[in-house]
XYZ file of C-alpha atoms in Angstrom:
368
model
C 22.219 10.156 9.722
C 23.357 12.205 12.957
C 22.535 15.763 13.219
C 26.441 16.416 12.335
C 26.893 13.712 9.752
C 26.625 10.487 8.413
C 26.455 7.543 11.396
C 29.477 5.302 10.477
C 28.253 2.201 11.996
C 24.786 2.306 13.538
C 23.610 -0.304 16.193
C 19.998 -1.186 16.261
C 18.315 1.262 16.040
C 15.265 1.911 18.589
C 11.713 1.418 17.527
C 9.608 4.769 18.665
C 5.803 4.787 17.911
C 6.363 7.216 14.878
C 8.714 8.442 12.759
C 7.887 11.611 10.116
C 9.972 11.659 7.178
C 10.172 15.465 5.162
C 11.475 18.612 4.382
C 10.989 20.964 7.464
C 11.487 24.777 6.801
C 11.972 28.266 9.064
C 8.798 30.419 8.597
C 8.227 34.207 9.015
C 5.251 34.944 10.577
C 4.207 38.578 9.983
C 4.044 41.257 12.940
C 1.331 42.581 11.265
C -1.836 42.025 8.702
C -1.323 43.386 5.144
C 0.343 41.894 1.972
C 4.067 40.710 2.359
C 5.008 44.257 0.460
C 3.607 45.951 3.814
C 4.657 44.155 6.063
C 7.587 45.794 8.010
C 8.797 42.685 10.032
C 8.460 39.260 10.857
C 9.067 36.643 13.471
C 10.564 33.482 13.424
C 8.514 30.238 13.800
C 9.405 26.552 12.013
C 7.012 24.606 9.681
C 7.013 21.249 7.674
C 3.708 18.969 7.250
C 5.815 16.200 8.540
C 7.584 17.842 11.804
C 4.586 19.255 12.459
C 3.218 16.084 13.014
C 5.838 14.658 15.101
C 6.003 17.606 17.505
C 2.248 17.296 18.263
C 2.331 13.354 19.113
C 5.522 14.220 20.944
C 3.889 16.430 22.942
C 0.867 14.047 23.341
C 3.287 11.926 24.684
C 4.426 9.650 21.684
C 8.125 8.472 21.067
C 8.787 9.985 17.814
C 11.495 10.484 15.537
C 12.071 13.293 12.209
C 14.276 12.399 9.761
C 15.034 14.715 7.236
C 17.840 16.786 5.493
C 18.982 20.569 6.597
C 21.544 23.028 5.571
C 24.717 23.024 7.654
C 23.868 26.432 8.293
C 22.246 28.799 11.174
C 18.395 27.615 10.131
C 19.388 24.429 10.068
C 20.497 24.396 13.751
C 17.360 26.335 14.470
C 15.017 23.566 13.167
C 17.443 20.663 14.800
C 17.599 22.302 17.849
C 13.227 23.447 18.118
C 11.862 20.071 16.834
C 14.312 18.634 19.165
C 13.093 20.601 22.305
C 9.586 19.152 21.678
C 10.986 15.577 22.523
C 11.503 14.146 19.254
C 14.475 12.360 18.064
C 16.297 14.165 15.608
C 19.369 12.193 15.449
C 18.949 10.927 11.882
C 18.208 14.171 10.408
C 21.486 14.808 7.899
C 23.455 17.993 7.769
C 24.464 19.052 4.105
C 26.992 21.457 3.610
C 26.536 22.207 -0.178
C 22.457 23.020 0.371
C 20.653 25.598 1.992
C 17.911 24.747 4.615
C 14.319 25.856 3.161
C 12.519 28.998 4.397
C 9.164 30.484 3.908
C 7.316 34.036 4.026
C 3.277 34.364 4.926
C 1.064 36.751 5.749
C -1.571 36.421 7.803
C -4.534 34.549 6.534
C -8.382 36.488 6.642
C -10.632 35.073 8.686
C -13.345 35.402 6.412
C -11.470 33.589 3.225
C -8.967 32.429 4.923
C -6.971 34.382 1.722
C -3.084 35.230 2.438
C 0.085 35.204 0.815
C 2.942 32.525 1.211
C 6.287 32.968 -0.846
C 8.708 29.957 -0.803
C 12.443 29.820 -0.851
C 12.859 25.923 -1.550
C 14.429 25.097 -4.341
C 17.649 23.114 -4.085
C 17.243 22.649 -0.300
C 19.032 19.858 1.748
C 15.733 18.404 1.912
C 15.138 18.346 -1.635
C 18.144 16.277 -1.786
C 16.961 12.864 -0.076
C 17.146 9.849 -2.098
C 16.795 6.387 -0.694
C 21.083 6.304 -0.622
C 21.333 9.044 1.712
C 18.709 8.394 3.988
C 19.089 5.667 6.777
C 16.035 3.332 5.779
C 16.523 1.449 9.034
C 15.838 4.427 11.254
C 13.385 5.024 8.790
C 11.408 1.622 9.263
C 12.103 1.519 12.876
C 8.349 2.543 14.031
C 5.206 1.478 15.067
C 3.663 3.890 11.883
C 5.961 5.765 9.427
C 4.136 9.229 8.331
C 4.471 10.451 4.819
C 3.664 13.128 2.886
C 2.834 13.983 -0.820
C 4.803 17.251 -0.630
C 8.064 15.174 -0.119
C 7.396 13.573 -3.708
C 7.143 16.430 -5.035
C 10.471 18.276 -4.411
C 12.330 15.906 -7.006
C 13.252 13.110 -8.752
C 15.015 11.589 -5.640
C 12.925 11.830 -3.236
C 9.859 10.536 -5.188
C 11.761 7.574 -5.249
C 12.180 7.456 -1.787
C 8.643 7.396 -1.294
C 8.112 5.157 -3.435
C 10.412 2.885 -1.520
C 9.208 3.464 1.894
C 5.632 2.894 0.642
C 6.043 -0.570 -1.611
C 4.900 -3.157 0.290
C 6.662 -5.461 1.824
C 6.954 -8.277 4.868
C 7.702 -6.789 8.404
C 7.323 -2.796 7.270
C 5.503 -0.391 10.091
C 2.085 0.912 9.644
C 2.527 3.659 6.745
C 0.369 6.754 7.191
C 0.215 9.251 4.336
C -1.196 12.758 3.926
C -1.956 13.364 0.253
C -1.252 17.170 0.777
C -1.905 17.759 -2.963
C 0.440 20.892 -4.140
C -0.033 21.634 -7.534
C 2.805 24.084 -7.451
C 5.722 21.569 -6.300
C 4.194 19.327 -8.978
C 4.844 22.323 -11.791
C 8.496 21.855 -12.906
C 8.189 17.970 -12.704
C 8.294 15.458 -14.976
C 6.095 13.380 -13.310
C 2.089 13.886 -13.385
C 1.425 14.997 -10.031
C -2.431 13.170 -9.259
C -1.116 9.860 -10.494
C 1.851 9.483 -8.441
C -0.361 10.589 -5.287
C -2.563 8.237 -5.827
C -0.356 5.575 -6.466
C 1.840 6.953 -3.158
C -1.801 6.641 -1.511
C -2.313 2.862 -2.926
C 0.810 1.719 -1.055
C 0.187 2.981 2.315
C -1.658 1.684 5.361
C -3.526 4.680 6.396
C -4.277 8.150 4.217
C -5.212 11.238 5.142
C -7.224 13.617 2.126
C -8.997 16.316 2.029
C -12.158 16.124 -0.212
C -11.296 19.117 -1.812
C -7.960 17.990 -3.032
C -9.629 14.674 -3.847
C -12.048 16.834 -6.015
C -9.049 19.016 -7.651
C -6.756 16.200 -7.914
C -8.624 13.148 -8.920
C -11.764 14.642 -10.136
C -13.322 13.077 -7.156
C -17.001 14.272 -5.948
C -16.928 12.671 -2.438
C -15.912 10.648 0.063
C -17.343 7.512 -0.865
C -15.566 8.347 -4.452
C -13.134 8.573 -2.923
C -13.063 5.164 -1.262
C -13.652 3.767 -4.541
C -10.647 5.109 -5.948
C -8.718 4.215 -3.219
C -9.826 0.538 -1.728
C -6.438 -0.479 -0.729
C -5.738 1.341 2.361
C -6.760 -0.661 5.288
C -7.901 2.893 6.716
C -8.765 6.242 4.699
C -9.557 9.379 6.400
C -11.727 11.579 4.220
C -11.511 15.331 5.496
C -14.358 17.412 4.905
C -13.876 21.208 6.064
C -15.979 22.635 8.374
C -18.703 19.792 8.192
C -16.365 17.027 9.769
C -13.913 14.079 8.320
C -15.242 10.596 7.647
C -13.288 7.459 7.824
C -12.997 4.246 6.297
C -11.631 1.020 7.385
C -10.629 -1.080 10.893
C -12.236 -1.591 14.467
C -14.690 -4.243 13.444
C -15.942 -2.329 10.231
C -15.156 -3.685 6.919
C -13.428 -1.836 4.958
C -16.450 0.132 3.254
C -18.194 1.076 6.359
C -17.969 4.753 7.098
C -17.808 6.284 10.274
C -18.248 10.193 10.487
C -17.530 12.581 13.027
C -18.865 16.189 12.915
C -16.304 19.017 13.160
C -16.451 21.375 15.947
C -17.295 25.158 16.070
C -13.775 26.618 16.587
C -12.447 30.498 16.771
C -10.104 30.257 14.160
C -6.616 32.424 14.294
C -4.679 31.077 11.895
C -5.756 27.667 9.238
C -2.252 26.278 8.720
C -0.885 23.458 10.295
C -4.183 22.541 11.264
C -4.425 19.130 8.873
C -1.008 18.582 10.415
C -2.427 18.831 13.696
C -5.826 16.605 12.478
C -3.268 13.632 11.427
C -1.215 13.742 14.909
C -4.638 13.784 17.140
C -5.887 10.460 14.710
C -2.680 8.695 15.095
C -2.140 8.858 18.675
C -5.630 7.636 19.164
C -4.946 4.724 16.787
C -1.891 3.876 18.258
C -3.882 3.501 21.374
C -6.336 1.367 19.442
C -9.279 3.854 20.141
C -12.688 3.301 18.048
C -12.226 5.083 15.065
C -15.348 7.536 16.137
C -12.561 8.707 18.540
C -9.714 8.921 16.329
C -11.366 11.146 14.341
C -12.632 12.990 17.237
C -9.187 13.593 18.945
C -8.117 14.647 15.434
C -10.478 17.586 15.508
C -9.479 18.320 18.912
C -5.719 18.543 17.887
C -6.690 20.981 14.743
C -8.673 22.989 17.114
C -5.874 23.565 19.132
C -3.715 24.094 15.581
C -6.524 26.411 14.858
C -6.685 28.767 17.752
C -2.780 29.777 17.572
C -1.463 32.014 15.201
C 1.678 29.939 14.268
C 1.895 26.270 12.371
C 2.483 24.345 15.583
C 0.739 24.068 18.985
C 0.688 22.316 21.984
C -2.459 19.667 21.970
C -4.540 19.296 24.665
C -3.372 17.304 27.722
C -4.607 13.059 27.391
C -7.328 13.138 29.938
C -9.004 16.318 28.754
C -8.807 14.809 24.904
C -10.638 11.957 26.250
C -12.804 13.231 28.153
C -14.088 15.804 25.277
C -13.769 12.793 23.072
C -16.304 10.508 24.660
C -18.586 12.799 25.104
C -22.295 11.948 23.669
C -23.348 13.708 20.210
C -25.454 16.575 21.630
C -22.274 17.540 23.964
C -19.610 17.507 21.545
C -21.610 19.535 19.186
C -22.431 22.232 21.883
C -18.445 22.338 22.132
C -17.231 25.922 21.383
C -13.663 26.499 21.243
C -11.502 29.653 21.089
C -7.796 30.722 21.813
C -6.845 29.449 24.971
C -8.697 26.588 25.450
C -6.713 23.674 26.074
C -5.770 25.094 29.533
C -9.297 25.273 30.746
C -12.228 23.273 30.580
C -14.214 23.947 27.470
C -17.094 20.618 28.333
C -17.179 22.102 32.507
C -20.377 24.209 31.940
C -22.200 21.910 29.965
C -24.679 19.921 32.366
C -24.124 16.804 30.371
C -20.056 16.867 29.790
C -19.337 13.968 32.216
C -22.203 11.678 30.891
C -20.235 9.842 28.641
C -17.576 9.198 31.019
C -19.995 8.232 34.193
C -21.883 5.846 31.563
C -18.684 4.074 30.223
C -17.632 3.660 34.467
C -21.303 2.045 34.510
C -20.512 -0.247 31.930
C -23.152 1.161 29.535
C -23.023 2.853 26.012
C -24.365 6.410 26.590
């Protein structure tokens, strides 16, 4: 689908390295602390799990492509025209003229609980809308890894079936990557049982991302390796862990119940969402560069950080060569990593004595 209409007769389409399929929306980002009753104003920002995560491996320098549905209305053109300017494709996102676009009020969260208010206006979107008969499944499947999310199954009837088709297995699909993002409000005013069809959604894919908290609340899950258990047919399955670190499961010479853990890193948080978003891009990229998996979940972290030291749901990551460099870094230097607002423009490793050692023993030809 074109950004004006259905495409009447599509060529081939192009194969970019990822394509996100969901429901972006406009958020209002509050010009001041205090609960959404008290706050006087609010500025204008865009968020959706999905877009999120194509802007960020745009940036990083990724082809990749949104598809999605929008009102043929002023938000609409404000999310076409802002996901667009970060380099993505967003030729196949669909206008509809009978359904709003999405939009979404928050306050600002407290650094201490991270506690703060988000009110959705959602229901009956454009988004809401996709089935597998209005979406363009070609454009769709044209990708070195398709991202999903749970949140797109959740907004109806029609779109859990187009996960469901996008995630069946079959010859000659891309790499599917899916992000449980267990939301047991979407799931409220569904007729389907919210757990089981995420973890059935998470069955089918190539690659999932979870948090062990929603592993815990969804699936009654303890921990990571439970988690595993529960969920031995991914080739790769990123376990997220808070503040201690994410471990993953799965390829680079492991079998698929080795575990590979890498520690999270002390970060200045401003503002907690969009930074799983952000933690999905940074692990991507890296695996679509066929990094060890220490490093994908390493550049992960380093792509939340930079999620996690802006106030709004999207932010530039760091440039390639300082990701790497941070990312091979030996275990004592990435722990002493500190990072606050700010600090993908400067060099956060520079005053550590040690921050080139990984990089001058991997020029050596040695494992440092």
């Amino acid at each position: 689908m074109t950004a004006t209409g259905p495409r009447t007769a599509p060529d081939v389409v192009e194969v970019v390295d990822v394509v996100a399929l969901g429901e972006s929306m406009v958020t209002f980002l509050p010009s001041r602390p205090g609960p959404l009753a008290d706050v006087p104003s609010f500025e204008r920002a865009i968020g959706g799990a999905e877009s999120n995560t194509a802007c960020v491996l745009a940036a990083a320098g990724h082809p990749a492509r949104w598809i999605s549905a929008v009102g043929q209305d002023g938000f609409g053109d404000h999310l076409v025209r802002t996901i667009g300017e970060y380099g993505v494709d967003v030729s196949y996102v669909r206008r509809d003229p009978h359904r709003p676009t999405g939009v979404y009020f928050r306050t600002a969260g407290d650094r201490a609980t991270d506690a703060h208010e988000v009110a959705y206006y959602r229901a009956g979107s454009a988004a809401s809308a996709m089935t597998p008969r209005t979406v363009d499944l070609a454009a769709a499947r044209a990708a070195r890894v398709l991202h999903l999310s749970g949140i797109t199954a959740a907004l109806s009837a029609g779109c859990l079936d187009l996960l469901r088709e996008l995630t069946a297995r079959r010859p000659g699909r891309p790499l599917v990557s899916f992000d449980v993002n267990h939301r047991p409000g979407l799931w409220r005013d569904s007729a389907a049982h919210g757990p089981e069809v995420l973890l059935e959604l998470a069955r089918g894919a190539d690659i999932v991302f979870v948090g062990e908290d929603e592993a815990r609340e969804a699936w009654g899950l303890r921990d990571a390796a439970a988690v595993r258990e529960a969920l031995p047919e991914p080739e790769t399955l990123v376990v997220k862990q808070g503040g201690r670190g994410a471990t993953a499961y799965g390829p680079d010479g492991t079998d698929a119940g080795a575990a590979v853990f890498a520690p999270s890193l002390d970060v200045d948080v401003v503002a907690a969402v969009g930074a799983g978003d952000a933690f999905a891009a940074g692990f991507l990229s890296a695996t679509l560069r066929a990094l060890p998996v220490r490093d994908r979940l390493r550049h992960g972290h380093l792509a939340a950080a930079a999620a996690l030291t802006t106030s709004g749901d999207l932010a530039a990551p760091p440039a390639r060569d300082l990701a790497d460099r941070l990312a091979a870094l030996d275990d004592p230097a990435w722990g002493r990593l500190r990072l606050g607002p700010g600090w993908t423009e400067t060099d956060p490793a520079g005053a550590h004595p040690d921050a080139g050692h990984a990089d001058r023993a991997e020029e050596e030809g040695r494992t440092p």
